[in-house]
Amino acid sequence: MRLRWPRQVLSLLFVLLLLVGPPVVLLFVVGPPMRGWPDGQQVRAWVEQPLTEQTLAAALTVAAWLVWLVLAYTVTVRALARLRAGAAWLRRMPLPTPLQATASGMAGAAVLTVSANTATAAPPEPALPIAAGTLDSRHDTAHLDPYSSRSDDGVAVSGGWLPREVADQVAAAAALVWLRRRLAYQPRQPGPPARADPDLAPLPATATAVQAALAEHPPTPQPGDATPDGDGSSGAVPTLVSGLPAPLVGLNGPGAAAAARGLLVTALLPARRHPAMSLVVTRTALAGLLGAAAEELRRHLPRLHVVSSVDEAVQAIDSRTRGHDRHGLDESRRGDDPPDARAAVVLILDEPPSGAVAQRVAVLPPAAATVVVLGGWPTAATWQVDATGHTHDPDRPEWRGPRLCVLDAQAAIDLLTVIAHTDPPSDQPAPNPTPHAVQRSRPRVPRQATGQDPRPRPADPGHRLELRVLGNPMLAFGGEPIVIRRTAAMQALVFLAAHPDGADSRDLVDAIWPGLPRHSLTGRLYTTLSELRGTVRAACGLAIVDHTDDRYRLNPDHLDVDLWRFDAAVQHAATAVTNTTIAWQAIIDAYPGDLAAGRPWPWLDPVREATRRHVIDAHMALAAAASDPHHALALLQQGIRVDPYNADLHVRAMNVLAALGDHDAAAELHDSYTRRLTEAGLEPGNELRETAASLSNRAVPGR
């Protein structure tokens, strides 16, 4: 730090030399570039003979002056930018109030007095750790730690920024997508490890980036957060749109379109849990915000209502808010409805209303409708939105408004796709977020009749590493665990175990740090894996990760992985012709728990669900082949413990209980399963309702 100022002085002298030296040399050696405008005779002479010694010298002189002007302009612009940044920092620097200054002076005097009259002083307290990547909402996300995408007030993704409340709801919606897939899965005969189920496709990149950013920073539970919905939502109509500066507002500036996309996501996220809430948008505005994907998404978002004109939009919003008085109270509400179970409509227009339509918009109840116009709105508040989502009032430069959710088109499409998956229409499936299903890399192992590890093992089993990734991940040698300090290193181990054929640096970076720029993380990946190799080498002297042609792969000669044994059992069961019962049981025996149980890494979801489905298939196959209904029921109950959300397992178990005559147990299983779905924010399917009705008809009289 002490040597910084000499370098700065030398840099300043060098810049001054560049600015002053060339013009001085040109003026004293060549003279000024022009000594007046050329007359007609000089012009005719230049046309007849353009390439003379004098014209070439003049051209070179003019070129030298132009180069100097470009240099001077660049230095001036950089200097002005530095001055502007310094002035902005001075304006943001908090100055002490008179009371704070007085208190600070008294505290300083007290410290000096104590230090002068005390012979010994207590040891200083250790400094509190400062979390990297945490920001106040007044700062931009550009100051975030390059390895973190979360701030105290929100989450930054490659396509924008989300407030923390919205990010939490995105993560809850993403988790709900996987619960819905687990509920709807239909078990079948065990197949090869590389599943091709279409619903195992990973979620869009923006959703996984939000999940990863919140994985290590879960929301702090607050009083009253626990709700029947099970996803941190209350039964009341949400007030997420209250972040807007006014009920009637025009959004202008470079971030206006991004803020409107954020409003689309913000308004549609809670619409599934609150039927009274809806979003109305003009077709032109939606096409301008989402492009070609607008029409496809519209068909899968039942709470998104698209209209053709401003007049039609106002009619739609007026019909949805009918029953509200001008104070926002719902007169049509039944007496047993909660007081806040009233309509909440967000209206996004591509142009401000005029004439009679504008008068109808002006008298809409503020508690029932929020109207947003993309652009200036002469008769309502117009707010400037910058690229980072910060708002301010042009008429009040000293005031700064709330920071809005801002998203580019791709980020908004990603999140709207997740929302469509959480509540797909009943008559058509939800859109597929990616065109290709995720497939597990098939282990390169021979088929065997049992779940034993088919890979060659050294003569001495004590000199072999053991990696357990089913259940709680752990790396051990000789029965003793090896401590892996970095969470990213353990995540890399699990990822490579799930991909025995290896992965390149891009795959690892995208999985461990989704949504962050790869160029800034390649070095961190190298450091993480180098430290992992060093830790393992120090513990046992073995190499655990091979790196060839930018492809990382676990060393099968030094490592025993439980997931590889599980995949070998699945592979054998898929091809077994005889002793199928033993093969199916081998799958169950090789599965102690979920893949990396308890770890919230987003890339795990497709692989974890594929592994879980193999176990469910094995339980279902054994139950179908069982001759004793009690044994079949026990197998189905074991499968329910593996996946307590799968509907088919519960329906089969209830049918077996009914066949055994235990209708009370069947009804109790139905009730407990329905409660579990309700707590998770899911609804029972038609098959479960039909089973419940059938059980009710078969129940003994007087029950």
PDB file of N, CA and C in Angstrom, residues 431-507:
ATOM      1  N   PRO A 431     -45.445 -27.199 -20.999  1.00  0.00           N
ATOM      2  CA  PRO A 431     -44.374 -27.194 -21.992  1.00  0.00           C
ATOM      3  C   PRO A 431     -43.117 -27.834 -21.440  1.00  0.00           C
ATOM      4  N   ASN A 432     -42.364 -28.487 -22.315  1.00  0.00           N
ATOM      5  CA  ASN A 432     -41.116 -29.112 -21.923  1.00  0.00           C
ATOM      6  C   ASN A 432     -40.036 -28.043 -21.852  1.00  0.00           C
ATOM      7  N   PRO A 433     -39.355 -27.880 -20.700  1.00  0.00           N
ATOM      8  CA  PRO A 433     -38.388 -26.797 -20.592  1.00  0.00           C
ATOM      9  C   PRO A 433     -37.173 -26.985 -21.472  1.00  0.00           C
ATOM     10  N   THR A 434     -36.809 -28.207 -21.787  1.00  0.00           N
ATOM     11  CA  THR A 434     -35.676 -28.457 -22.657  1.00  0.00           C
ATOM     12  C   THR A 434     -36.058 -29.537 -23.648  1.00  0.00           C
ATOM     13  N   PRO A 435     -35.510 -29.491 -24.857  1.00  0.00           N
ATOM     14  CA  PRO A 435     -35.922 -30.453 -25.876  1.00  0.00           C
ATOM     15  C   PRO A 435     -35.420 -31.854 -25.638  1.00  0.00           C
ATOM     16  N   HIS A 436     -34.448 -32.042 -24.764  1.00  0.00           N
ATOM     17  CA  HIS A 436     -33.847 -33.359 -24.570  1.00  0.00           C
ATOM     18  C   HIS A 436     -33.992 -33.780 -23.121  1.00  0.00           C
ATOM     19  N   ALA A 437     -34.281 -35.029 -22.928  1.00  0.00           N
ATOM     20  CA  ALA A 437     -34.359 -35.558 -21.571  1.00  0.00           C
ATOM     21  C   ALA A 437     -32.959 -35.824 -21.041  1.00  0.00           C
ATOM     22  N   VAL A 438     -32.842 -35.728 -19.739  1.00  0.00           N
ATOM     23  CA  VAL A 438     -31.556 -35.979 -19.105  1.00  0.00           C
ATOM     24  C   VAL A 438     -31.339 -37.481 -18.994  1.00  0.00           C
ATOM     25  N   GLN A 439     -30.207 -37.950 -19.397  1.00  0.00           N
ATOM     26  CA  GLN A 439     -29.902 -39.359 -19.300  1.00  0.00           C
ATOM     27  C   GLN A 439     -28.640 -39.543 -18.482  1.00  0.00           C
ATOM     28  N   ARG A 440     -28.726 -40.509 -17.582  1.00  0.00           N
ATOM     29  CA  ARG A 440     -27.561 -40.827 -16.784  1.00  0.00           C
ATOM     30  C   ARG A 440     -26.533 -41.522 -17.653  1.00  0.00           C
ATOM     31  N   SER A 441     -25.272 -41.181 -17.466  1.00  0.00           N
ATOM     32  CA  SER A 441     -24.216 -41.883 -18.174  1.00  0.00           C
ATOM     33  C   SER A 441     -24.174 -43.329 -17.698  1.00  0.00           C
ATOM     34  N   ARG A 442     -24.210 -44.269 -18.632  1.00  0.00           N
ATOM     35  CA  ARG A 442     -24.240 -45.671 -18.260  1.00  0.00           C
ATOM     36  C   ARG A 442     -22.850 -46.137 -17.856  1.00  0.00           C
ATOM     37  N   PRO A 443     -22.714 -46.778 -16.695  1.00  0.00           N
ATOM     38  CA  PRO A 443     -21.399 -47.260 -16.281  1.00  0.00           C
ATOM     39  C   PRO A 443     -20.892 -48.322 -17.248  1.00  0.00           C
ATOM     40  N   ARG A 444     -19.649 -48.267 -17.547  1.00  0.00           N
ATOM     41  CA  ARG A 444     -19.055 -49.233 -18.459  1.00  0.00           C
ATOM     42  C   ARG A 444     -18.648 -50.462 -17.654  1.00  0.00           C
ATOM     43  N   VAL A 445     -19.637 -51.302 -17.332  1.00  0.00           N
ATOM     44  CA  VAL A 445     -19.406 -52.484 -16.504  1.00  0.00           C
ATOM     45  C   VAL A 445     -20.087 -53.669 -17.165  1.00  0.00           C
ATOM     46  N   PRO A 446     -19.554 -54.878 -16.994  1.00  0.00           N
ATOM     47  CA  PRO A 446     -20.232 -56.066 -17.529  1.00  0.00           C
ATOM     48  C   PRO A 446     -21.466 -56.398 -16.717  1.00  0.00           C
ATOM     49  N   ARG A 447     -22.404 -57.076 -17.332  1.00  0.00           N
ATOM     50  CA  ARG A 447     -23.628 -57.460 -16.646  1.00  0.00           C
ATOM     51  C   ARG A 447     -23.360 -58.676 -15.775  1.00  0.00           C
ATOM     52  N   GLN A 448     -23.849 -58.605 -14.536  1.00  0.00           N
ATOM     53  CA  GLN A 448     -23.665 -59.708 -13.613  1.00  0.00           C
ATOM     54  C   GLN A 448     -24.980 -60.015 -12.934  1.00  0.00           C
ATOM     55  N   ALA A 449     -25.002 -61.104 -12.231  1.00  0.00           N
ATOM     56  CA  ALA A 449     -26.256 -61.588 -11.665  1.00  0.00           C
ATOM     57  C   ALA A 449     -26.572 -60.986 -10.313  1.00  0.00           C
ATOM     58  N   THR A 450     -25.657 -60.285  -9.709  1.00  0.00           N
ATOM     59  CA  THR A 450     -25.906 -59.705  -8.397  1.00  0.00           C
ATOM     60  C   THR A 450     -25.529 -58.249  -8.421  1.00  0.00           C
ATOM     61  N   GLY A 451     -25.750 -57.601  -7.280  1.00  0.00           N
ATOM     62  CA  GLY A 451     -25.416 -56.191  -7.169  1.00  0.00           C
ATOM     63  C   GLY A 451     -23.987 -55.957  -6.750  1.00  0.00           C
ATOM     64  N   GLN A 452     -23.094 -56.971  -6.792  1.00  0.00           N
ATOM     65  CA  GLN A 452     -21.712 -56.765  -6.402  1.00  0.00           C
ATOM     66  C   GLN A 452     -20.996 -55.913  -7.434  1.00  0.00           C
ATOM     67  N   ASP A 453     -19.969 -55.221  -6.986  1.00  0.00           N
ATOM     68  CA  ASP A 453     -19.221 -54.334  -7.869  1.00  0.00           C
ATOM     69  C   ASP A 453     -18.485 -55.156  -8.915  1.00  0.00           C
ATOM     70  N   PRO A 454     -18.761 -54.980 -10.211  1.00  0.00           N
ATOM     71  CA  PRO A 454     -18.105 -55.766 -11.251  1.00  0.00           C
ATOM     72  C   PRO A 454     -16.740 -55.229 -11.638  1.00  0.00           C
ATOM     73  N   ARG A 455     -16.332 -54.086 -11.113  1.00  0.00           N
ATOM     74  CA  ARG A 455     -15.045 -53.516 -11.511  1.00  0.00           C
ATOM     75  C   ARG A 455     -13.901 -54.303 -10.861  1.00  0.00           C
ATOM     76  N   PRO A 456     -12.751 -54.388 -11.531  1.00  0.00           N
ATOM     77  CA  PRO A 456     -11.614 -55.099 -10.944  1.00  0.00           C
ATOM     78  C   PRO A 456     -11.150 -54.418  -9.669  1.00  0.00           C
ATOM     79  N   ARG A 457     -10.811 -55.211  -8.691  1.00  0.00           N
ATOM     80  CA  ARG A 457     -10.406 -54.691  -7.391  1.00  0.00           C
ATOM     81  C   ARG A 457      -8.967 -55.122  -7.119  1.00  0.00           C
ATOM     82  N   PRO A 458      -8.207 -54.335  -6.412  1.00  0.00           N
ATOM     83  CA  PRO A 458      -6.854 -54.733  -6.042  1.00  0.00           C
ATOM     84  C   PRO A 458      -6.880 -55.948  -5.123  1.00  0.00           C
ATOM     85  N   ALA A 459      -5.743 -56.594  -5.005  1.00  0.00           N
ATOM     86  CA  ALA A 459      -5.654 -57.784  -4.161  1.00  0.00           C
ATOM     87  C   ALA A 459      -5.935 -57.449  -2.709  1.00  0.00           C
ATOM     88  N   ASP A 460      -5.542 -56.292  -2.254  1.00  0.00           N
ATOM     89  CA  ASP A 460      -5.726 -55.885  -0.868  1.00  0.00           C
ATOM     90  C   ASP A 460      -6.878 -54.890  -0.800  1.00  0.00           C
ATOM     91  N   PRO A 461      -8.068 -55.291  -0.300  1.00  0.00           N
ATOM     92  CA  PRO A 461      -9.186 -54.345  -0.255  1.00  0.00           C
ATOM     93  C   PRO A 461      -8.926 -53.166   0.655  1.00  0.00           C
ATOM     94  N   GLY A 462      -8.008 -53.282   1.585  1.00  0.00           N
ATOM     95  CA  GLY A 462      -7.736 -52.183   2.491  1.00  0.00           C
ATOM     96  C   GLY A 462      -7.083 -51.002   1.812  1.00  0.00           C
ATOM     97  N   HIS A 463      -6.504 -51.230   0.633  1.00  0.00           N
ATOM     98  CA  HIS A 463      -5.863 -50.144  -0.106  1.00  0.00           C
ATOM     99  C   HIS A 463      -6.771 -49.671  -1.237  1.00  0.00           C
ATOM    100  N   ARG A 464      -7.994 -49.342  -0.902  1.00  0.00           N
ATOM    101  CA  ARG A 464      -8.959 -48.896  -1.898  1.00  0.00           C
ATOM    102  C   ARG A 464      -9.875 -47.865  -1.251  1.00  0.00           C
ATOM    103  N   LEU A 465     -10.103 -46.770  -1.966  1.00  0.00           N
ATOM    104  CA  LEU A 465     -10.998 -45.735  -1.469  1.00  0.00           C
ATOM    105  C   LEU A 465     -12.443 -46.174  -1.636  1.00  0.00           C
ATOM    106  N   GLU A 466     -13.300 -45.694  -0.741  1.00  0.00           N
ATOM    107  CA  GLU A 466     -14.727 -45.985  -0.816  1.00  0.00           C
ATOM    108  C   GLU A 466     -15.497 -44.672  -0.818  1.00  0.00           C
ATOM    109  N   LEU A 467     -16.303 -44.482  -1.854  1.00  0.00           N
ATOM    110  CA  LEU A 467     -17.128 -43.281  -1.977  1.00  0.00           C
ATOM    111  C   LEU A 467     -18.592 -43.684  -1.881  1.00  0.00           C
ATOM    112  N   ARG A 468     -19.259 -43.159  -0.868  1.00  0.00           N
ATOM    113  CA  ARG A 468     -20.688 -43.402  -0.700  1.00  0.00           C
ATOM    114  C   ARG A 468     -21.427 -42.123  -1.068  1.00  0.00           C
ATOM    115  N   VAL A 469     -22.292 -42.199  -2.063  1.00  0.00           N
ATOM    116  CA  VAL A 469     -23.091 -41.044  -2.484  1.00  0.00           C
ATOM    117  C   VAL A 469     -24.587 -41.297  -2.333  1.00  0.00           C
ATOM    118  N   LEU A 470     -24.987 -42.538  -2.086  1.00  0.00           N
ATOM    119  CA  LEU A 470     -26.378 -42.858  -1.795  1.00  0.00           C
ATOM    120  C   LEU A 470     -26.585 -42.687  -0.297  1.00  0.00           C
ATOM    121  N   GLY A 471     -27.406 -41.732   0.078  1.00  0.00           N
ATOM    122  CA  GLY A 471     -27.487 -41.333   1.473  1.00  0.00           C
ATOM    123  C   GLY A 471     -26.599 -40.126   1.697  1.00  0.00           C
ATOM    124  N   ASN A 472     -26.003 -40.056   2.873  1.00  0.00           N
ATOM    125  CA  ASN A 472     -25.105 -38.943   3.180  1.00  0.00           C
ATOM    126  C   ASN A 472     -23.752 -39.174   2.512  1.00  0.00           C
ATOM    127  N   PRO A 473     -23.298 -38.281   1.624  1.00  0.00           N
ATOM    128  CA  PRO A 473     -22.032 -38.522   0.921  1.00  0.00           C
ATOM    129  C   PRO A 473     -20.853 -38.602   1.894  1.00  0.00           C
ATOM    130  N   MET A 474     -19.953 -39.539   1.614  1.00  0.00           N
ATOM    131  CA  MET A 474     -18.770 -39.701   2.452  1.00  0.00           C
ATOM    132  C   MET A 474     -17.690 -40.409   1.646  1.00  0.00           C
ATOM    133  N   LEU A 475     -16.457 -39.954   1.807  1.00  0.00           N
ATOM    134  CA  LEU A 475     -15.281 -40.590   1.221  1.00  0.00           C
ATOM    135  C   LEU A 475     -14.462 -41.186   2.351  1.00  0.00           C
ATOM    136  N   ALA A 476     -14.088 -42.458   2.221  1.00  0.00           N
ATOM    137  CA  ALA A 476     -13.379 -43.144   3.300  1.00  0.00           C
ATOM    138  C   ALA A 476     -12.246 -43.977   2.715  1.00  0.00           C
ATOM    139  N   PHE A 477     -11.280 -44.276   3.582  1.00  0.00           N
ATOM    140  CA  PHE A 477     -10.160 -45.152   3.225  1.00  0.00           C
ATOM    141  C   PHE A 477      -9.863 -46.032   4.429  1.00  0.00           C
ATOM    142  N   GLY A 478      -9.936 -47.341   4.209  1.00  0.00           N
ATOM    143  CA  GLY A 478      -9.701 -48.258   5.316  1.00  0.00           C
ATOM    144  C   GLY A 478     -10.710 -48.109   6.436  1.00  0.00           C
ATOM    145  N   GLY A 479     -11.930 -47.698   6.099  1.00  0.00           N
ATOM    146  CA  GLY A 479     -12.963 -47.516   7.112  1.00  0.00           C
ATOM    147  C   GLY A 479     -12.928 -46.185   7.815  1.00  0.00           C
ATOM    148  N   GLU A 480     -11.919 -45.361   7.557  1.00  0.00           N
ATOM    149  CA  GLU A 480     -11.801 -44.054   8.201  1.00  0.00           C
ATOM    150  C   GLU A 480     -12.216 -42.953   7.229  1.00  0.00           C
ATOM    151  N   PRO A 481     -13.136 -42.068   7.630  1.00  0.00           N
ATOM    152  CA  PRO A 481     -13.561 -40.996   6.725  1.00  0.00           C
ATOM    153  C   PRO A 481     -12.427 -40.023   6.424  1.00  0.00           C
ATOM    154  N   ILE A 482     -12.431 -39.509   5.212  1.00  0.00           N
ATOM    155  CA  ILE A 482     -11.498 -38.461   4.799  1.00  0.00           C
ATOM    156  C   ILE A 482     -12.273 -37.146   4.776  1.00  0.00           C
ATOM    157  N   VAL A 483     -11.812 -36.176   5.506  1.00  0.00           N
ATOM    158  CA  VAL A 483     -12.511 -34.901   5.609  1.00  0.00           C
ATOM    159  C   VAL A 483     -12.291 -34.097   4.336  1.00  0.00           C
ATOM    160  N   ILE A 484     -13.380 -33.748   3.659  1.00  0.00           N
ATOM    161  CA  ILE A 484     -13.344 -32.900   2.470  1.00  0.00           C
ATOM    162  C   ILE A 484     -13.802 -31.518   2.907  1.00  0.00           C
ATOM    163  N   ARG A 485     -12.892 -30.558   2.928  1.00  0.00           N
ATOM    164  CA  ARG A 485     -13.220 -29.246   3.485  1.00  0.00           C
ATOM    165  C   ARG A 485     -14.136 -28.443   2.583  1.00  0.00           C
ATOM    166  N   ARG A 486     -13.918 -28.492   1.293  1.00  0.00           N
ATOM    167  CA  ARG A 486     -14.690 -27.665   0.369  1.00  0.00           C
ATOM    168  C   ARG A 486     -15.995 -28.361  -0.014  1.00  0.00           C
ATOM    169  N   THR A 487     -17.094 -27.636   0.116  1.00  0.00           N
ATOM    170  CA  THR A 487     -18.379 -28.167  -0.340  1.00  0.00           C
ATOM    171  C   THR A 487     -18.354 -28.418  -1.837  1.00  0.00           C
ATOM    172  N   ALA A 488     -17.692 -27.537  -2.590  1.00  0.00           N
ATOM    173  CA  ALA A 488     -17.609 -27.722  -4.037  1.00  0.00           C
ATOM    174  C   ALA A 488     -16.849 -28.993  -4.394  1.00  0.00           C
ATOM    175  N   ALA A 489     -15.848 -29.373  -3.590  1.00  0.00           N
ATOM    176  CA  ALA A 489     -15.103 -30.596  -3.865  1.00  0.00           C
ATOM    177  C   ALA A 489     -15.982 -31.830  -3.672  1.00  0.00           C
ATOM    178  N   MET A 490     -16.770 -31.851  -2.606  1.00  0.00           N
ATOM    179  CA  MET A 490     -17.685 -32.972  -2.413  1.00  0.00           C
ATOM    180  C   MET A 490     -18.739 -33.010  -3.515  1.00  0.00           C
ATOM    181  N   GLN A 491     -19.193 -31.848  -3.928  1.00  0.00           N
ATOM    182  CA  GLN A 491     -20.173 -31.792  -5.012  1.00  0.00           C
ATOM    183  C   GLN A 491     -19.565 -32.322  -6.309  1.00  0.00           C
ATOM    184  N   ALA A 492     -18.306 -31.995  -6.560  1.00  0.00           N
ATOM    185  CA  ALA A 492     -17.637 -32.511  -7.753  1.00  0.00           C
ATOM    186  C   ALA A 492     -17.491 -34.028  -7.688  1.00  0.00           C
ATOM    187  N   LEU A 493     -17.196 -34.555  -6.498  1.00  0.00           N
ATOM    188  CA  LEU A 493     -17.095 -36.010  -6.344  1.00  0.00           C
ATOM    189  C   LEU A 493     -18.425 -36.689  -6.678  1.00  0.00           C
ATOM    190  N   VAL A 494     -19.518 -36.153  -6.142  1.00  0.00           N
ATOM    191  CA  VAL A 494     -20.823 -36.750  -6.398  1.00  0.00           C
ATOM    192  C   VAL A 494     -21.183 -36.627  -7.879  1.00  0.00           C
ATOM    193  N   PHE A 495     -20.876 -35.496  -8.479  1.00  0.00           N
ATOM    194  CA  PHE A 495     -21.181 -35.301  -9.896  1.00  0.00           C
ATOM    195  C   PHE A 495     -20.418 -36.303 -10.756  1.00  0.00           C
ATOM    196  N   LEU A 496     -19.142 -36.496 -10.487  1.00  0.00           N
ATOM    197  CA  LEU A 496     -18.353 -37.445 -11.269  1.00  0.00           C
ATOM    198  C   LEU A 496     -18.791 -38.875 -10.989  1.00  0.00           C
ATOM    199  N   ALA A 497     -19.251 -39.164  -9.767  1.00  0.00           N
ATOM    200  CA  ALA A 497     -19.779 -40.499  -9.488  1.00  0.00           C
ATOM    201  C   ALA A 497     -21.046 -40.766 -10.293  1.00  0.00           C
ATOM    202  N   ALA A 498     -21.867 -39.731 -10.484  1.00  0.00           N
ATOM    203  CA  ALA A 498     -23.086 -39.874 -11.281  1.00  0.00           C
ATOM    204  C   ALA A 498     -22.796 -39.893 -12.776  1.00  0.00           C
ATOM    205  N   HIS A 499     -21.581 -39.544 -13.180  1.00  0.00           N
ATOM    206  CA  HIS A 499     -21.177 -39.552 -14.592  1.00  0.00           C
ATOM    207  C   HIS A 499     -19.864 -40.333 -14.701  1.00  0.00           C
ATOM    208  N   PRO A 500     -19.921 -41.649 -14.643  1.00  0.00           N
ATOM    209  CA  PRO A 500     -18.677 -42.446 -14.635  1.00  0.00           C
ATOM    210  C   PRO A 500     -17.822 -42.259 -15.871  1.00  0.00           C
ATOM    211  N   ASP A 501     -18.431 -41.875 -16.982  1.00  0.00           N
ATOM    212  CA  ASP A 501     -17.643 -41.663 -18.199  1.00  0.00           C
ATOM    213  C   ASP A 501     -16.893 -40.343 -18.182  1.00  0.00           C
ATOM    214  N   GLY A 502     -17.089 -39.537 -17.146  1.00  0.00           N
ATOM    215  CA  GLY A 502     -16.350 -38.290 -17.004  1.00  0.00           C
ATOM    216  C   GLY A 502     -17.131 -37.072 -17.439  1.00  0.00           C
ATOM    217  N   ALA A 503     -16.552 -35.921 -17.170  1.00  0.00           N
ATOM    218  CA  ALA A 503     -17.164 -34.640 -17.520  1.00  0.00           C
ATOM    219  C   ALA A 503     -16.055 -33.637 -17.754  1.00  0.00           C
ATOM    220  N   ASP A 504     -16.302 -32.690 -18.662  1.00  0.00           N
ATOM    221  CA  ASP A 504     -15.303 -31.657 -18.906  1.00  0.00           C
ATOM    222  C   ASP A 504     -15.505 -30.504 -17.930  1.00  0.00           C
ATOM    223  N   SER A 505     -14.620 -29.540 -18.002  1.00  0.00           N
ATOM    224  CA  SER A 505     -14.671 -28.427 -17.053  1.00  0.00           C
ATOM    225  C   SER A 505     -15.953 -27.621 -17.203  1.00  0.00           C
ATOM    226  N   ARG A 506     -16.470 -27.508 -18.429  1.00  0.00           N
ATOM    227  CA  ARG A 506     -17.718 -26.762 -18.622  1.00  0.00           C
ATOM    228  C   ARG A 506     -18.868 -27.438 -17.883  1.00  0.00           C
ATOM    229  N   ASP A 507     -18.963 -28.784 -17.990  1.00  0.00           N
ATOM    230  CA  ASP A 507     -20.033 -29.498 -17.295  1.00  0.00           C
ATOM    231  C   ASP A 507     -19.945 -29.294 -15.791  1.00  0.00           C
TER     232      ASP A 507
END
